[in-house]
XYZ file of C-alpha atoms in Angstrom:
577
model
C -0.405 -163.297 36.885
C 1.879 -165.586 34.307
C 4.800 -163.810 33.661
C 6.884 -166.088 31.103
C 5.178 -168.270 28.089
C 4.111 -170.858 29.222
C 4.697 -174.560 27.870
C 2.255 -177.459 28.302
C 3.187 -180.474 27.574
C -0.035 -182.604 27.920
C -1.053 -184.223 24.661
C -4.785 -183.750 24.035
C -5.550 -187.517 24.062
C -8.698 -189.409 21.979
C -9.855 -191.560 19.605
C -11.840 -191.021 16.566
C -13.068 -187.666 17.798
C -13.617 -184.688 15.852
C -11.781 -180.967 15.669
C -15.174 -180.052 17.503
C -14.453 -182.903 20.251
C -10.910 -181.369 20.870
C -12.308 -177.780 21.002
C -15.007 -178.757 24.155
C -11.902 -180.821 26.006
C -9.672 -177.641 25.734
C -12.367 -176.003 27.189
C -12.409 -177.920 29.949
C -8.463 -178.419 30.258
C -8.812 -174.069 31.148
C -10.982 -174.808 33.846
C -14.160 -172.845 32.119
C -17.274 -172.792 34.195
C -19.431 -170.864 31.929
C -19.783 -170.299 28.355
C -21.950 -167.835 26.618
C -23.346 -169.140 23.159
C -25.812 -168.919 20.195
C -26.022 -172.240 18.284
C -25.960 -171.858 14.089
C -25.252 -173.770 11.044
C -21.190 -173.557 10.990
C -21.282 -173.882 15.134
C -23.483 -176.916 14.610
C -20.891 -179.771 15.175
C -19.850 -177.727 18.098
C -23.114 -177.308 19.719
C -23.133 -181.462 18.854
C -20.408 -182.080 20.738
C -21.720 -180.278 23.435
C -24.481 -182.106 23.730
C -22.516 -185.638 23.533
C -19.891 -184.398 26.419
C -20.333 -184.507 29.611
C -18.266 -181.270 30.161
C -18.162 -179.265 33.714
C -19.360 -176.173 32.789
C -22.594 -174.493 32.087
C -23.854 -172.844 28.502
C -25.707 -169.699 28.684
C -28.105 -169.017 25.647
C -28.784 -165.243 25.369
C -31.502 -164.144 23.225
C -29.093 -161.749 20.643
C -25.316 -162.296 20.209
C -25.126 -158.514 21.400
C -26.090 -160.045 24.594
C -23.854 -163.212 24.846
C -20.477 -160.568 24.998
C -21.275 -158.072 27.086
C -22.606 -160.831 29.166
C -19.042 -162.429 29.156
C -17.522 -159.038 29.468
C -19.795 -158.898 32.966
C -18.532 -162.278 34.293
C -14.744 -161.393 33.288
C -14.937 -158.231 34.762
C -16.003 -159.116 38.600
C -14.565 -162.654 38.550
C -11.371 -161.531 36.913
C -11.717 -165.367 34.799
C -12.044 -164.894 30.885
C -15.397 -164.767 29.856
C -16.281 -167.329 26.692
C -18.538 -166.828 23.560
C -19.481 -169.392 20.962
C -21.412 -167.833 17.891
C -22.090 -168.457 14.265
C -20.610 -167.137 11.505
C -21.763 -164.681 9.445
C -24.481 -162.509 11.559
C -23.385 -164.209 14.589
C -19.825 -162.920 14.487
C -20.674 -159.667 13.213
C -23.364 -159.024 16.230
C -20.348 -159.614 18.392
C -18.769 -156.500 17.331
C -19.670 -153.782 19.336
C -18.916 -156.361 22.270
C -15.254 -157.098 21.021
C -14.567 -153.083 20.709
C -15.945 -152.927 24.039
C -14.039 -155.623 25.741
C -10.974 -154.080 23.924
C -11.362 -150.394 24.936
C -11.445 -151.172 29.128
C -9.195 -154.268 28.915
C -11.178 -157.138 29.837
C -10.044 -160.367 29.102
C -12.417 -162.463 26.950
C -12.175 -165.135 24.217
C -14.681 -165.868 21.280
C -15.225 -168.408 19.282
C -16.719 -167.548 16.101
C -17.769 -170.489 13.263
C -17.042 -170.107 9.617
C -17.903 -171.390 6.339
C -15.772 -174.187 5.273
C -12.107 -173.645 4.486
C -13.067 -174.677 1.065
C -15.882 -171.837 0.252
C -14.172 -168.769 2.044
C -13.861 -166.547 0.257
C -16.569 -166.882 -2.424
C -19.227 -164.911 -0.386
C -20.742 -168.404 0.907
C -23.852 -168.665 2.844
C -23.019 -166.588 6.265
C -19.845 -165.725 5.471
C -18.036 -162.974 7.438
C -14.225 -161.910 7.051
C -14.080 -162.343 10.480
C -10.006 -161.622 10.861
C -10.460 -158.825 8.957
C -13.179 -157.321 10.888
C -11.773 -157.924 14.301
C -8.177 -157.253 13.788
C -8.371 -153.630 14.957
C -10.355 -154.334 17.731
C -8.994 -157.416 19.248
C -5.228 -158.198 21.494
C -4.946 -161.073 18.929
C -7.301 -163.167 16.356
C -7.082 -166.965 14.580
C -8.425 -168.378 12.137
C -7.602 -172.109 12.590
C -7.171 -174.135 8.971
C -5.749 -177.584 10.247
C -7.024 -179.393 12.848
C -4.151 -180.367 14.507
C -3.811 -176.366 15.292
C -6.473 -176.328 16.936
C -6.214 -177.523 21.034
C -2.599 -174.940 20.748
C -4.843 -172.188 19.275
C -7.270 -172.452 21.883
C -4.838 -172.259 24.444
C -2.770 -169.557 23.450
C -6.139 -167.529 23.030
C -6.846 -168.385 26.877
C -2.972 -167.368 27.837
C -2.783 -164.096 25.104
C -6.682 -162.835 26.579
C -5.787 -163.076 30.322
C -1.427 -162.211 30.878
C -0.252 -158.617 30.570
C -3.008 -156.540 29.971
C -6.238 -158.695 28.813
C -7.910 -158.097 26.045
C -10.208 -159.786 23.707
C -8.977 -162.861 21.323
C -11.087 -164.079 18.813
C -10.663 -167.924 17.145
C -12.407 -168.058 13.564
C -13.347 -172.173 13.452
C -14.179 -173.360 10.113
C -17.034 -176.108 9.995
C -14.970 -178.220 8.099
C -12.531 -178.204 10.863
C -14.529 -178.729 13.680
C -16.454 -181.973 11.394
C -12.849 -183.801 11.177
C -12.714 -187.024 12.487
C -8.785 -187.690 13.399
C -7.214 -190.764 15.635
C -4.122 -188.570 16.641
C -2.929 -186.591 19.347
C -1.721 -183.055 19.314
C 1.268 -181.320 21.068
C -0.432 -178.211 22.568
C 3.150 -176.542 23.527
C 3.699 -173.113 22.368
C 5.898 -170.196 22.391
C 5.309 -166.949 21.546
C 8.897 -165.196 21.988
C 7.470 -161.689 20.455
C 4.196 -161.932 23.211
C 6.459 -161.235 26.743
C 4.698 -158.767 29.434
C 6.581 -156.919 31.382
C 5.174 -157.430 35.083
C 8.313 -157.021 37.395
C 9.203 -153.331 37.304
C 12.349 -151.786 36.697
C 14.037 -150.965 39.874
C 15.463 -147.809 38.500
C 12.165 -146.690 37.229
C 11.031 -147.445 40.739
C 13.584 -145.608 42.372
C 12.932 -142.335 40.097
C 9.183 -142.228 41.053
C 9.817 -142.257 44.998
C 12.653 -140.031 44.496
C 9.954 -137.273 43.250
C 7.401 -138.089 45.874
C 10.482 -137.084 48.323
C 10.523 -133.833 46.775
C 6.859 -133.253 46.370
C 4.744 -130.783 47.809
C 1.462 -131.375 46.265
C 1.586 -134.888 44.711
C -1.706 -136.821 43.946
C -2.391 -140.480 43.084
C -4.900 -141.291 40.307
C -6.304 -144.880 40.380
C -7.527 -146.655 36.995
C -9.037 -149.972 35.852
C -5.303 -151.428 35.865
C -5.055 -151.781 39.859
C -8.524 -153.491 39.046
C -6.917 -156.059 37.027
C -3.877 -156.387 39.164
C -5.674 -156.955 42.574
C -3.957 -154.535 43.590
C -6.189 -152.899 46.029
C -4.811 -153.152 49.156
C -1.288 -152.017 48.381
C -2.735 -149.080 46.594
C -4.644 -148.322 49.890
C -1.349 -148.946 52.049
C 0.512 -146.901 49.666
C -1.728 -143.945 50.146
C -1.811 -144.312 53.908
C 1.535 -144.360 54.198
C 2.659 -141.502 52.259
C -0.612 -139.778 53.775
C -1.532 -138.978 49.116
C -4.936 -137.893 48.452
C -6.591 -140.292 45.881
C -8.825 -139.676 42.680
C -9.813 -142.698 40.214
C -10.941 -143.024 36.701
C -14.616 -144.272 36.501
C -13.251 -147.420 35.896
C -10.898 -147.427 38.687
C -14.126 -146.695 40.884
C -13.936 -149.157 43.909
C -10.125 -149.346 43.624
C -9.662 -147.260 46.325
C -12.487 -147.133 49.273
C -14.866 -144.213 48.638
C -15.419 -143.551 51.870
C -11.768 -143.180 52.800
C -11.121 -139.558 54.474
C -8.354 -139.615 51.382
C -10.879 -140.427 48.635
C -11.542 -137.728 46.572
C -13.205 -139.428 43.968
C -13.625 -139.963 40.402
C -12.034 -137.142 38.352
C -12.788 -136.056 34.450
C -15.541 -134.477 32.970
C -18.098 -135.354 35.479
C -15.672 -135.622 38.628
C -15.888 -134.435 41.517
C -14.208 -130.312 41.762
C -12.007 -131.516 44.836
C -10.393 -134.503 42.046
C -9.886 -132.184 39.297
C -8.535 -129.300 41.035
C -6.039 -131.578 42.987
C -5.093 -132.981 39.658
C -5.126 -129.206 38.384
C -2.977 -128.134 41.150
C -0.627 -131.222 42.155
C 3.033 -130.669 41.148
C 3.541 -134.736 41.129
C 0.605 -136.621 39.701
C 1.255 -140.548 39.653
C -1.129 -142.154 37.453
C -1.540 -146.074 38.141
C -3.499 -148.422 35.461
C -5.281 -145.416 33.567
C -4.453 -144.649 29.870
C -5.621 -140.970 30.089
C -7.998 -140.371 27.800
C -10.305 -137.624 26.729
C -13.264 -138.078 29.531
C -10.660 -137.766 31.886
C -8.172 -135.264 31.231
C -10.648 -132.662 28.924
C -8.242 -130.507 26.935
C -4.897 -132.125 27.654
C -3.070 -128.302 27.624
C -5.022 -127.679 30.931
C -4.644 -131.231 32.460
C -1.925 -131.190 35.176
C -0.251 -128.505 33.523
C 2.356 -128.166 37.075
C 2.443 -131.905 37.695
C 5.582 -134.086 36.577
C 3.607 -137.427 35.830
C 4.745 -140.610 36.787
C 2.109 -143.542 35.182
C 2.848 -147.128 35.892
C 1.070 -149.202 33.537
C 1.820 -153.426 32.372
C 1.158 -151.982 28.748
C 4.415 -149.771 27.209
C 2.216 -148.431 24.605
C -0.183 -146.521 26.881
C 2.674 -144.307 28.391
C 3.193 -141.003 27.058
C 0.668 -142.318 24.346
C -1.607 -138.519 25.475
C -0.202 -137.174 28.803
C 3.902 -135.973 28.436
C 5.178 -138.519 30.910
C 8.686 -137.946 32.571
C 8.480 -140.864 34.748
C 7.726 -144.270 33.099
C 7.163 -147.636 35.197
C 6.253 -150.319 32.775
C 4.769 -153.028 35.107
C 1.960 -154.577 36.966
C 0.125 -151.912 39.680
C 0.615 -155.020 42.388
C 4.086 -155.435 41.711
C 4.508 -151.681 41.115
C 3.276 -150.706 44.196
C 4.630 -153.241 46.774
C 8.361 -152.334 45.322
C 7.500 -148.459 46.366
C 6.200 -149.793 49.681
C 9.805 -151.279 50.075
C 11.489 -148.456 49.270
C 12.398 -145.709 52.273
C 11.097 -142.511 51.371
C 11.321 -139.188 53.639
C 8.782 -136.757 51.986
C 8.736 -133.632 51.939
C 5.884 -132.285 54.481
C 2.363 -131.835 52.093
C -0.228 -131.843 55.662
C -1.329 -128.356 54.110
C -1.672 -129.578 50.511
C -3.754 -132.740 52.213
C -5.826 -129.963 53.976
C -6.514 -128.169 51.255
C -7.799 -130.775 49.250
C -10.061 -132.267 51.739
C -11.499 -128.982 52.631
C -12.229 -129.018 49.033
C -14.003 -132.340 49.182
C -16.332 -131.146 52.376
C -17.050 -128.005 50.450
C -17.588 -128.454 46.847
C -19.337 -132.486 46.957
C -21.602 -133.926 44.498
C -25.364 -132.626 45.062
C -28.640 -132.433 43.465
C -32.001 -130.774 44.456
C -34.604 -132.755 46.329
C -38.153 -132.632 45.067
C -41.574 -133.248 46.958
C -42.872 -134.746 44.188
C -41.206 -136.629 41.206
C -38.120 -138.844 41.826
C -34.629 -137.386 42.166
C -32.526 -140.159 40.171
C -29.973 -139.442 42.554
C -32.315 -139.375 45.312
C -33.193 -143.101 43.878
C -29.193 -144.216 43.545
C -27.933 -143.031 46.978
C -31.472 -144.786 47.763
C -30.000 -148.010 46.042
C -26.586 -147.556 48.273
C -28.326 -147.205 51.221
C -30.210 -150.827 51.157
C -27.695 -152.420 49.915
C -24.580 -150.937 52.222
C -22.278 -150.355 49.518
C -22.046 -153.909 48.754
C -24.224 -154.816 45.656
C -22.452 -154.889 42.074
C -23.868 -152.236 39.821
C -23.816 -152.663 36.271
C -24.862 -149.745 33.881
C -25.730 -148.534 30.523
C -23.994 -145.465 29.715
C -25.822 -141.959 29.858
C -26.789 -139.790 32.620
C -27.770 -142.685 35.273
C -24.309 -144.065 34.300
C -22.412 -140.833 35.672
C -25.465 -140.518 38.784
C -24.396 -144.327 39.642
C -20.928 -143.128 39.523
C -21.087 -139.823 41.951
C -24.186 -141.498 44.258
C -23.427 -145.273 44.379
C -20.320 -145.256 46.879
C -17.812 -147.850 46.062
C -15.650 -149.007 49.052
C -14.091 -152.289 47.499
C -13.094 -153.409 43.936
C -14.557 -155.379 41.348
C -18.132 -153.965 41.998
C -18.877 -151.628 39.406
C -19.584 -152.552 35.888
C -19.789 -150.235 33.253
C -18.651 -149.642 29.723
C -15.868 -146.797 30.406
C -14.020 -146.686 26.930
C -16.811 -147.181 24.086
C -19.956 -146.109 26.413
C -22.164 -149.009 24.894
C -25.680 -148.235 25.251
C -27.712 -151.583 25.802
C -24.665 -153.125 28.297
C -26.083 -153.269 31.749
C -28.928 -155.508 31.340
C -26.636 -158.290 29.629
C -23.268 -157.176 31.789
C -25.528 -157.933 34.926
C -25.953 -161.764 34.168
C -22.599 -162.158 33.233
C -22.020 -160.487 36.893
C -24.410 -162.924 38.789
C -23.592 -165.826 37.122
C -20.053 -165.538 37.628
C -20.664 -163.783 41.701
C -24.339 -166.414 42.348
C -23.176 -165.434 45.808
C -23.969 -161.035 45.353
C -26.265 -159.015 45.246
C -26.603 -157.793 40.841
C -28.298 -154.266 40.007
C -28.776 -153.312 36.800
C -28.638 -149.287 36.990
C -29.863 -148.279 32.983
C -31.878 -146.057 31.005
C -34.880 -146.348 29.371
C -32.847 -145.884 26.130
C -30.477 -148.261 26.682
C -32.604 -150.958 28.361
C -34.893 -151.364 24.960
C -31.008 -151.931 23.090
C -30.938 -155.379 25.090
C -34.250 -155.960 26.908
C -34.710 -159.400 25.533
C -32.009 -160.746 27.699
C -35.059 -160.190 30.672
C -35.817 -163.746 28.813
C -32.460 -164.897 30.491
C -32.970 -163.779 34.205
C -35.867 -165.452 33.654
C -35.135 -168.620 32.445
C -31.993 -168.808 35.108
C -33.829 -166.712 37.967
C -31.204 -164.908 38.322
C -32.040 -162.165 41.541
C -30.995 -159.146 39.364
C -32.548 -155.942 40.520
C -32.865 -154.068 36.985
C -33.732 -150.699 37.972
C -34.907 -148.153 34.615
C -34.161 -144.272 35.241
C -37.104 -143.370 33.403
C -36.941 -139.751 31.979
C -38.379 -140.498 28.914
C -35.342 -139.652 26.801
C -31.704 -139.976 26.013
C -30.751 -138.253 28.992
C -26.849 -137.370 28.362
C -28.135 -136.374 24.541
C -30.681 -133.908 25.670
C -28.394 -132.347 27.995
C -25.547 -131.673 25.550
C -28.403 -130.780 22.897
C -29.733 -128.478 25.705
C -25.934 -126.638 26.543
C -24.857 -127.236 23.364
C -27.300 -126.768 20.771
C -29.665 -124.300 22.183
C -32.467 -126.711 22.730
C -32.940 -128.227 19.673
C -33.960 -131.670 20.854
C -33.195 -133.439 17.775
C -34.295 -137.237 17.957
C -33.907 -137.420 21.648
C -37.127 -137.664 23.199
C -38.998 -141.053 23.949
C -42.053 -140.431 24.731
C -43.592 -143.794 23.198
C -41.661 -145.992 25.508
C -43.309 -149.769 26.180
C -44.947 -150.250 29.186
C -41.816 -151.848 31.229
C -44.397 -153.366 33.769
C -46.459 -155.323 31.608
C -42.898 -155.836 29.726
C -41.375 -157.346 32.448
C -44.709 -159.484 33.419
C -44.531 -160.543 29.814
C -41.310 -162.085 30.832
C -42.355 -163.531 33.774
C -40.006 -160.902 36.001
C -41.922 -158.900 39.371
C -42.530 -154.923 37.937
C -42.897 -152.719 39.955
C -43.589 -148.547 38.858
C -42.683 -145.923 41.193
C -43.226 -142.192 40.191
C -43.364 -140.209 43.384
C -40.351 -140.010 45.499
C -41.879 -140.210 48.995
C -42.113 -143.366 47.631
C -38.856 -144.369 46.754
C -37.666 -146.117 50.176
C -40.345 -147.982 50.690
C -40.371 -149.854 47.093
C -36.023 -150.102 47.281
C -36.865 -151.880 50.616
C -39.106 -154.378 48.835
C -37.181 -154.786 45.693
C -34.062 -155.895 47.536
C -36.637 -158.365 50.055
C -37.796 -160.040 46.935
C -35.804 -163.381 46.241
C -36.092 -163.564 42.631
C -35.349 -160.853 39.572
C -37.638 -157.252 39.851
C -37.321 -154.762 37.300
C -38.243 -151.467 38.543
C -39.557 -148.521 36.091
C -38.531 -145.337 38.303
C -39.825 -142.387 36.894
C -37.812 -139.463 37.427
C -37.888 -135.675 36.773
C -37.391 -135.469 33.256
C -35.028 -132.153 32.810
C -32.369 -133.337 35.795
C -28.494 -132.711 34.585
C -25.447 -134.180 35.509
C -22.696 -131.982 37.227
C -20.451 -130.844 37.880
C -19.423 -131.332 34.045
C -16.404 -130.006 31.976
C -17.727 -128.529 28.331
C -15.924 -129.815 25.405
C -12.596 -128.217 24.814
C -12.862 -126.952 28.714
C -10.187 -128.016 31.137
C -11.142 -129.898 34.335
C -10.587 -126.500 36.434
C -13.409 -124.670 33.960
C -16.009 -127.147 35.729
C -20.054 -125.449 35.428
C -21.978 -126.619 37.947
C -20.310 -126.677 40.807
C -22.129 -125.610 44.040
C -20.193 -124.669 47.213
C -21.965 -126.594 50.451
C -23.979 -124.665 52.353
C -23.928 -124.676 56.369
């Protein structure tokens, strides 16, 4: 991770060549391998320049701009490299939206590239014009809108430095036509400095030295592991950390993978669909040391009930998350990596917690995640740990969000990072489909499955047209109920069973859909069934979409009502013998 501004000194060098011209060679100077794109009129001399260069990277044409981010947001997230988007003006930047708020809201680094009308027409409601820095402003780290060519190579590299150093974020570069049609003999100086843009990655050492002087003193402290030790590779010393200091471990869901699953310290994911032995040790721990998670509402439930005995400690790269929802009394503004190797360096003598590890593994053998088996339609549980099983642990799982989201998440164990892909913060329906390429493209080398509902599937189905065309292997498996799962169920504990608008009973036929596509389909409704077609999905070489039909009334828990703390969890079930 770059930890000062950094200064580059090579002059873009050409002749004759055009502000589009300079854009595709600063491409290339960042070492892109993959683009995401949807050609249009104002991207036009881009997409020409394109064609005329030779450049070393490959350009991905989704079927819907909707598709192109969370496609980048896919490949960012497992390759930790910024994922790229070229669209249009007009429509094409504004489909991009929902992508840019989700990119923003679980920190992935991505830049876009968005065309405008000429510098000379903006403003007068022009032919696909969009107000583009307006829109995104709120939702992006940073945004440009370049007027003068000879801004442009420095622009796009400050959008590549800004998206990936501290904590990454979207950036968004507004490219008039007029600009990218310039013709220009000269060279540019791409230097830049950016003295009010300086991360913090090196911890203080007194901040340090406050944190392990409480986990001396502790007698019930707990570690909680979000997308941040994600982002900082910081896996391993999160994993030696805990060993040492013998700390039981819960993670956001987008910390999932952080920490092995199957560790005998793993307690899993915590928040309103955790597991009871993560909430109650958060419930219960008189030290809780948050690493890389911004605590917020799916996670803590009603924040007067959320640790209410723990001092917290939260190390995070970004100043503004801490104390931002959780009273913090120990602030480490830093990366986890650096965070946690400085704590590994420290000497701590701790007080003895052996009964407070006891107790909270005796809660994890008693109280785990379960479901009911049936003998006749599919448990979508049944189906995930199914999933798990042939592929050891090892596949990447993308999602939608919804009920199969939070299944994937409790019956889909994640033993290493940088598997699971899911939209945490904005819970985009429509993601996994599109999130998935992104994910094989940028791992060719993994096995990709697609976890997603039959809601959220038809948000983005068109990008089947993409798997296609690219025969990419991706396993797209639909949890069929029939409905919007999650929204029946709150309608259902909620709203006394007024099923308003939730029920999808004229769903497509996803078989001849994916056929229609050119994609393998395969139905399976009974779930004596259900090893026998995850065995052949995962044999077949090529892309299989699978339309699982499972028992229609199934619920997620445990699960924390609104306005409930994490220790008022319904549906928890005690293990029997």
């Amino acid at each position: 991770m770059k930890t000062q501004t950094e200064t580059h000194t090579q002059p873009v060098e050409q002749k004759l060549r055009t502000g589009a011209d300079l854009f595709v060679q600063s491409l290339v100077e960042e070492k892109v391998d993959t683009v995401f794109g949807y050609p249009g009129g104002a991207v036009l001399p881009i997409y020409d320049a394109l064609y005329r260069a030779d450049a070393p990277f490959q350009h991905i044409l989704c079927r819907h701009e909707q598709g192109l981010i969370h496609a980048a947001e896919g490949y960012a997230r497992v390759t930790g490299k910024p994922g790229v988007v070229i669209a249009t003006s007009g429509p094409g930047a504004t489909n991009l939206i929902t992508g840019i708020t989700d990119a923003m809201m679980d920190s992935l680094p991505v830049v876009v590239f968005t065309g405008q009308v000429s510098t000379a027409v903006i403003g007068s409601d022009a032919f696909q014009e969009a107000d583009v820095i307006g829109l995104t402003t709120p939702i992006t780290k940073h945004n440009y809108q370049v007027t003068d060519i000879k801004d442009l190579p420095r622009i796009t590299r400050e959008a590549f430095h800004i998206a990936t150093t501290g904590r990454p974020g979207p950036v968004v570069v507004d490219i008039p036509k007029n600009i990218a049609q310039e013709i220009t003999d000269k060279t540019f100086d791409t230097s830049f400095h950016l003295p009010g843009y300086q991360p913090t990655v090196k911890p203080n050492p007194l901040q340090i030295r406050r944190l392990a002087e409480a986990l001396a003193k502790a007698k019930k402290p707990v570690l909680l592991a979000g997308a941040g030790v994600h982002f900082a590779d910081a896996s391993e010393e999160l994993k030696a950390f805990a060993e040492k200091f013998e700390l039981p471990v819960t993670t956001t869901l987008l910390g999932l993978g952080s920490f092995p699953g199957g560790h005998e310290q793993a307690l899993g994911m915590a928040g309103m669909h955790g597991s009871y032995s993560a909430n109650m040790a958060i419930y219960e721990a008189d030290l809780l040391i948050n690493i890389g998670a911004r605590f917020d509402d799916r996670l803590t439930g009603a924040i007067q009930h959320f640790a209410p005995e723990a001092a917290v400690a939260h190390i995070d790269i970004d100043p503004a998350e801490i104390g931002k929802n959780i009273e913090t009394k120990i602030p480490v503004v830093g990366d986890a990596k650096e965070a946690l190797t400085a704590l590994l360096d420290i000497d701590i003598e701790c007080t003895d917690h052996s009964s407070w590890s006891e107790e909270t593994m005796n809660n994890k053998k008693e109280y785990p995640f379960w479901f009911e088996r049936s003998d006749d339609l599919i448990s979508p549980q049944w189906l995930i740990e199914s999933v798990h099983r042939e592929t050891d642990g090892h596949a990447i799982v993308t999602t939608d969000v919804g009920q199969h989201q939070m299944w994937a998440a409790q019956f889909y164990q994640f033993n290493s990072p940088h598997k699971w892909v899911t939209s945490g913060g904005l819970g985009t329906m429509g993601f996994g489909l599109p999130a998935a390429i992104g994910a094989q493209l940028g791992r060719p080398e993994e096995t990709v499955v697609a976890i997603v509902g039959d809601g959220g599937f038809q948000m983005t189905m068109q990008e089947m047209a993409v798997v296609k065309q690219h025969n990419l292997p991706i396993k797209v498996i639909i949890v069929n109920n029939e409905a919007l799962g999650m929204v029946r169920q709150w309608q259902e504990k909620f709203y006394e069973e007024r099923y308003s608008a939730s029920l999808m009973t004229e769903n497509p036929d996803f078989i001849k859909l994916a056929e229609g596509f050119g994609v393998k389909g395969i139905r399976v409704s009974k779930e004596t069934d259900v090893p026998s077609v995850i065995k052949e999905v995962f044999q077949h070489d090529g892309p299989v979409l699978v339309d699982a039909r499972v028992q229609k009334l199934d619920k997620v828990f445990p699960m924390v009502a609104p306005g409930k703390g994490n220790h008022e969890m319904i549906g928890v079930k005690q293990c029997e013998e």
